[in-house]
Amino acid sequence: MKHQLAIVITTLLLTACIGSKVVVKPDSTFDAANYQRFAWMHEAITNDGRNSAYYNLDRSIRKGISAELVKKGYQQVAKEQAEFLLDYSFFQSVSPDRGGIISPRDESNAAWDNGSDINGTSLHNHYIPAEIQRGNLSLSISDAKQGHEVWQVTMTKVIENQMEDEAAVKKSVRGLIPKLLRELPAK
């Protein structure tokens, strides 16, 4: 399970910049005039040898988000001095395929289509999954003094390839983070 989650997280990062959907929570109350200094709400993951994939991913995400916020004019400080705190989470959602002319409705029909023609036209020749998997990355910003959330953004992407390496993840983070923070006002 742990390995599968790492694969999903990796895949999210690798494909997040292509065809992803970014949604800022509508009732976000972040006002850049009130915030200058930030810190992370929770400590970074430590590398104990058992979770190196998570450790590397956590480090890449934190570094990317922090760098993007600094580019926007914010300052990273110790948690005690911060005006706002950052937290992020990953999760996966799976939904059954809705069916249709080229989509199977159940697992037994999810198969390789070898280019069969419908009305003389070849519609597809790739694997059609019976389930749609989506990777989700959510970033929350909370007021450090009041403790309530003032801004949240979630990025969702259909997972297409679950087998990628760590170098590709780091490269993807560079494209993912600016898109995730695009709507956050600069200082």
mmCIF file of C-alpha atoms in Angstrom:
data_model
loop_
_atom_site.group_PDB
_atom_site.id
_atom_site.type_symbol
_atom_site.label_atom_id
_atom_site.label_comp_id
_atom_site.label_asym_id
_atom_site.label_seq_id
_atom_site.Cartn_x
_atom_site.Cartn_y
_atom_site.Cartn_z
ATOM 1 C CA MET A 1 0.000 0.000 0.000
ATOM 2 C CA LYS A 2 2.797 2.390 0.923
ATOM 3 C CA HIS A 3 4.557 1.715 -2.381
ATOM 4 C CA GLN A 4 1.311 2.256 -4.314
ATOM 5 C CA LEU A 5 0.759 5.602 -2.599
ATOM 6 C CA ALA A 6 4.287 6.690 -3.495
ATOM 7 C CA ILE A 7 3.608 5.760 -7.113
ATOM 8 C CA VAL A 8 0.361 7.745 -7.115
ATOM 9 C CA ILE A 9 2.063 10.787 -5.606
ATOM 10 C CA THR A 10 4.876 10.550 -8.108
ATOM 11 C CA THR A 11 2.449 10.225 -10.967
ATOM 12 C CA LEU A 12 0.487 13.239 -9.802
ATOM 13 C CA LEU A 13 3.597 15.350 -9.843
ATOM 14 C CA LEU A 14 4.716 14.072 -13.210
ATOM 15 C CA THR A 15 1.454 14.738 -14.949
ATOM 16 C CA ALA A 16 0.078 17.677 -12.986
ATOM 17 C CA CYS A 17 1.022 20.319 -15.491
ATOM 18 C CA ILE A 18 -0.781 18.646 -18.374
ATOM 19 C CA GLY A 19 -4.569 18.632 -18.264
ATOM 20 C CA SER A 20 -4.834 19.358 -14.573
ATOM 21 C CA LYS A 21 -7.589 21.256 -12.833
ATOM 22 C CA VAL A 22 -6.770 23.828 -10.149
ATOM 23 C CA VAL A 23 -9.510 25.018 -7.804
ATOM 24 C CA VAL A 24 -9.105 27.747 -5.183
ATOM 25 C CA LYS A 25 -11.568 27.382 -2.327
ATOM 26 C CA PRO A 26 -14.228 30.061 -2.983
ATOM 27 C CA ASP A 27 -14.384 31.427 0.565
ATOM 28 C CA SER A 28 -10.632 32.020 0.852
ATOM 29 C CA THR A 29 -9.918 35.218 2.782
ATOM 30 C CA PHE A 30 -6.169 35.572 2.231
ATOM 31 C CA ASP A 31 -5.174 39.251 2.041
ATOM 32 C CA ALA A 32 -1.534 39.726 1.021
ATOM 33 C CA ALA A 33 -1.423 43.069 2.844
ATOM 34 C CA ASN A 34 -1.828 41.233 6.165
ATOM 35 C CA TYR A 35 0.822 38.573 5.598
ATOM 36 C CA GLN A 36 4.556 38.716 4.947
ATOM 37 C CA ARG A 37 6.255 35.843 6.827
ATOM 38 C CA PHE A 38 5.503 32.132 6.457
ATOM 39 C CA ALA A 39 6.578 28.781 7.886
ATOM 40 C CA TRP A 40 5.505 25.164 7.605
ATOM 41 C CA MET A 41 2.823 23.981 10.019
ATOM 42 C CA HIS A 42 4.386 20.522 10.450
ATOM 43 C CA GLU A 43 7.973 19.350 10.496
ATOM 44 C CA ALA A 44 9.398 17.832 7.334
ATOM 45 C CA ILE A 45 9.479 14.055 6.983
ATOM 46 C CA THR A 46 12.704 12.532 8.273
ATOM 47 C CA ASN A 47 14.624 9.953 6.279
ATOM 48 C CA ASP A 48 14.720 6.823 8.407
ATOM 49 C CA GLY A 49 15.557 4.577 5.469
ATOM 50 C CA ARG A 50 12.068 3.089 5.241
ATOM 51 C CA ASN A 51 10.370 6.046 3.617
ATOM 52 C CA SER A 52 12.982 7.580 1.321
ATOM 53 C CA ALA A 53 10.457 8.116 -1.504
ATOM 54 C CA TYR A 54 8.215 10.144 0.816
ATOM 55 C CA TYR A 55 11.204 11.962 2.278
ATOM 56 C CA ASN A 56 12.442 13.027 -1.162
ATOM 57 C CA LEU A 57 8.969 13.984 -2.311
ATOM 58 C CA ASP A 58 8.277 16.014 0.836
ATOM 59 C CA ARG A 59 11.591 17.809 0.479
ATOM 60 C CA SER A 60 10.915 18.630 -3.184
ATOM 61 C CA ILE A 61 7.399 19.920 -2.529
ATOM 62 C CA ARG A 62 8.414 22.068 0.433
ATOM 63 C CA LYS A 63 11.415 23.482 -1.405
ATOM 64 C CA GLY A 64 9.308 24.272 -4.483
ATOM 65 C CA ILE A 65 6.479 25.940 -2.576
ATOM 66 C CA SER A 66 8.866 27.940 -0.385
ATOM 67 C CA ALA A 67 10.863 29.134 -3.407
ATOM 68 C CA GLU A 68 7.701 30.185 -5.246
ATOM 69 C CA LEU A 69 6.435 32.129 -2.224
ATOM 70 C CA VAL A 70 9.799 33.889 -1.893
ATOM 71 C CA LYS A 71 9.529 34.820 -5.595
ATOM 72 C CA LYS A 72 6.131 36.320 -4.815
ATOM 73 C CA GLY A 73 7.711 38.505 -2.116
ATOM 74 C CA TYR A 74 7.037 36.515 1.065
ATOM 75 C CA GLN A 75 9.703 35.590 3.654
ATOM 76 C CA GLN A 76 10.312 32.145 5.113
ATOM 77 C CA VAL A 77 10.971 32.359 8.866
ATOM 78 C CA ALA A 78 10.908 30.166 11.969
ATOM 79 C CA LYS A 79 7.429 28.946 12.905
ATOM 80 C CA GLU A 80 7.263 31.207 15.988
ATOM 81 C CA GLN A 81 7.763 34.318 13.810
ATOM 82 C CA ALA A 82 5.391 33.329 10.992
ATOM 83 C CA GLU A 83 2.212 35.211 10.155
ATOM 84 C CA PHE A 84 0.864 32.341 8.073
ATOM 85 C CA LEU A 85 1.473 28.598 8.097
ATOM 86 C CA LEU A 86 1.572 26.168 5.176
ATOM 87 C CA ASP A 87 0.322 22.607 5.048
ATOM 88 C CA TYR A 88 -0.214 20.231 2.133
ATOM 89 C CA SER A 89 -1.685 16.804 1.549
ATOM 90 C CA PHE A 90 -1.911 14.249 -1.219
ATOM 91 C CA PHE A 91 -4.813 11.932 -1.786
ATOM 92 C CA GLN A 92 -6.092 9.659 -4.506
ATOM 93 C CA SER A 93 -9.646 9.285 -5.712
ATOM 94 C CA VAL A 94 -10.936 6.479 -7.884
ATOM 95 C CA SER A 95 -14.255 6.567 -9.699
ATOM 96 C CA PRO A 96 -15.832 4.020 -12.016
ATOM 97 C CA ASP A 97 -15.818 4.832 -15.699
ATOM 98 C CA ARG A 98 -19.183 6.210 -16.791
ATOM 99 C CA GLY A 99 -19.269 4.097 -19.926
ATOM 100 C CA GLY A 100 -19.872 5.282 -23.447
ATOM 101 C CA ILE A 101 -19.012 4.315 -26.972
ATOM 102 C CA ILE A 102 -15.321 3.707 -26.309
ATOM 103 C CA SER A 103 -15.297 3.248 -22.536
ATOM 104 C CA PRO A 104 -15.847 -0.055 -20.725
ATOM 105 C CA ARG A 105 -18.226 -0.213 -17.787
ATOM 106 C CA ASP A 106 -16.598 -3.017 -15.833
ATOM 107 C CA GLU A 107 -13.187 -4.486 -15.124
ATOM 108 C CA SER A 108 -13.619 -7.473 -17.443
ATOM 109 C CA ASN A 109 -14.158 -5.148 -20.387
ATOM 110 C CA ALA A 110 -11.141 -2.982 -19.584
ATOM 111 C CA ALA A 111 -8.763 -4.267 -22.201
ATOM 112 C CA TRP A 112 -6.423 -3.390 -24.978
ATOM 113 C CA ASP A 113 -8.229 -2.125 -28.039
ATOM 114 C CA ASN A 114 -6.218 -3.169 -31.043
ATOM 115 C CA GLY A 115 -7.618 -0.561 -33.391
ATOM 116 C CA SER A 116 -11.071 -1.936 -34.092
ATOM 117 C CA ASP A 117 -13.080 0.205 -36.433
ATOM 118 C CA ILE A 118 -16.454 1.741 -35.695
ATOM 119 C CA ASN A 119 -18.205 2.949 -38.843
ATOM 120 C CA GLY A 120 -14.937 2.753 -40.728
ATOM 121 C CA THR A 121 -12.975 4.978 -38.340
ATOM 122 C CA SER A 122 -10.379 3.855 -35.849
ATOM 123 C CA LEU A 123 -11.199 5.679 -32.639
ATOM 124 C CA HIS A 124 -8.424 4.450 -30.382
ATOM 125 C CA ASN A 125 -5.775 1.804 -29.929
ATOM 126 C CA HIS A 126 -4.761 2.049 -26.308
ATOM 127 C CA TYR A 127 -5.679 0.525 -22.960
ATOM 128 C CA ILE A 128 -9.013 1.684 -21.616
ATOM 129 C CA PRO A 129 -9.251 1.466 -17.819
ATOM 130 C CA ALA A 130 -12.454 0.448 -16.064
ATOM 131 C CA GLU A 131 -11.744 3.021 -13.353
ATOM 132 C CA ILE A 132 -10.580 6.606 -13.518
ATOM 133 C CA GLN A 133 -7.841 7.406 -10.977
ATOM 134 C CA ARG A 134 -7.177 10.981 -9.983
ATOM 135 C CA GLY A 135 -4.275 12.318 -7.980
ATOM 136 C CA ASN A 136 -4.963 15.346 -5.798
ATOM 137 C CA LEU A 137 -2.629 17.843 -4.152
ATOM 138 C CA SER A 138 -4.122 20.274 -1.666
ATOM 139 C CA LEU A 139 -2.281 23.270 -0.172
ATOM 140 C CA SER A 140 -3.689 25.153 2.820
ATOM 141 C CA ILE A 141 -2.597 28.480 4.262
ATOM 142 C CA SER A 142 -3.649 29.242 7.834
ATOM 143 C CA ASP A 143 -3.383 32.411 9.885
ATOM 144 C CA ALA A 144 -0.657 31.678 12.455
ATOM 145 C CA LYS A 145 -2.276 33.676 15.277
ATOM 146 C CA GLN A 146 -5.939 32.856 14.740
ATOM 147 C CA GLY A 147 -5.373 29.270 13.599
ATOM 148 C CA HIS A 148 -8.015 29.286 10.877
ATOM 149 C CA GLU A 149 -7.545 28.569 7.202
ATOM 150 C CA VAL A 150 -7.421 31.675 4.995
ATOM 151 C CA TRP A 151 -6.617 30.114 1.599
ATOM 152 C CA GLN A 152 -6.787 26.672 0.038
ATOM 153 C CA VAL A 153 -6.074 25.367 -3.429
ATOM 154 C CA THR A 154 -6.467 21.846 -4.801
ATOM 155 C CA MET A 155 -5.017 20.461 -8.003
ATOM 156 C CA THR A 156 -6.556 17.355 -9.573
ATOM 157 C CA LYS A 157 -5.166 15.305 -12.453
ATOM 158 C CA VAL A 158 -6.157 12.025 -14.068
ATOM 159 C CA ILE A 159 -3.315 9.563 -13.511
ATOM 160 C CA GLU A 160 -2.034 8.185 -16.777
ATOM 161 C CA ASN A 161 1.373 6.675 -16.007
ATOM 162 C CA GLN A 162 2.221 5.194 -12.626
ATOM 163 C CA MET A 163 5.837 4.220 -13.250
ATOM 164 C CA GLU A 164 8.248 7.152 -13.042
ATOM 165 C CA ASP A 165 11.555 7.850 -11.302
ATOM 166 C CA GLU A 166 12.625 10.358 -8.665
ATOM 167 C CA ALA A 167 14.499 12.647 -11.076
ATOM 168 C CA ALA A 168 11.322 13.059 -13.097
ATOM 169 C CA VAL A 169 9.399 13.935 -9.924
ATOM 170 C CA LYS A 170 11.819 16.723 -9.056
ATOM 171 C CA LYS A 171 11.565 18.090 -12.582
ATOM 172 C CA SER A 172 7.775 18.019 -12.419
ATOM 173 C CA VAL A 173 7.680 19.903 -9.127
ATOM 174 C CA ARG A 174 9.234 22.883 -10.884
ATOM 175 C CA GLY A 175 6.239 23.020 -13.246
ATOM 176 C CA LEU A 176 3.586 22.061 -10.717
ATOM 177 C CA ILE A 177 4.178 24.607 -7.973
ATOM 178 C CA PRO A 178 3.816 27.832 -10.015
ATOM 179 C CA LYS A 179 0.507 26.555 -11.363
ATOM 180 C CA LEU A 180 -0.661 25.618 -7.867
ATOM 181 C CA LEU A 181 0.206 29.084 -6.489
ATOM 182 C CA ARG A 182 -0.799 31.142 -9.535
ATOM 183 C CA GLU A 183 -3.892 32.606 -7.843
ATOM 184 C CA LEU A 184 -2.127 33.538 -4.601
ATOM 185 C CA PRO A 185 -1.532 37.308 -4.589
ATOM 186 C CA ALA A 186 2.068 38.520 -4.664
ATOM 187 C CA LYS A 187 3.379 41.019 -2.121
#
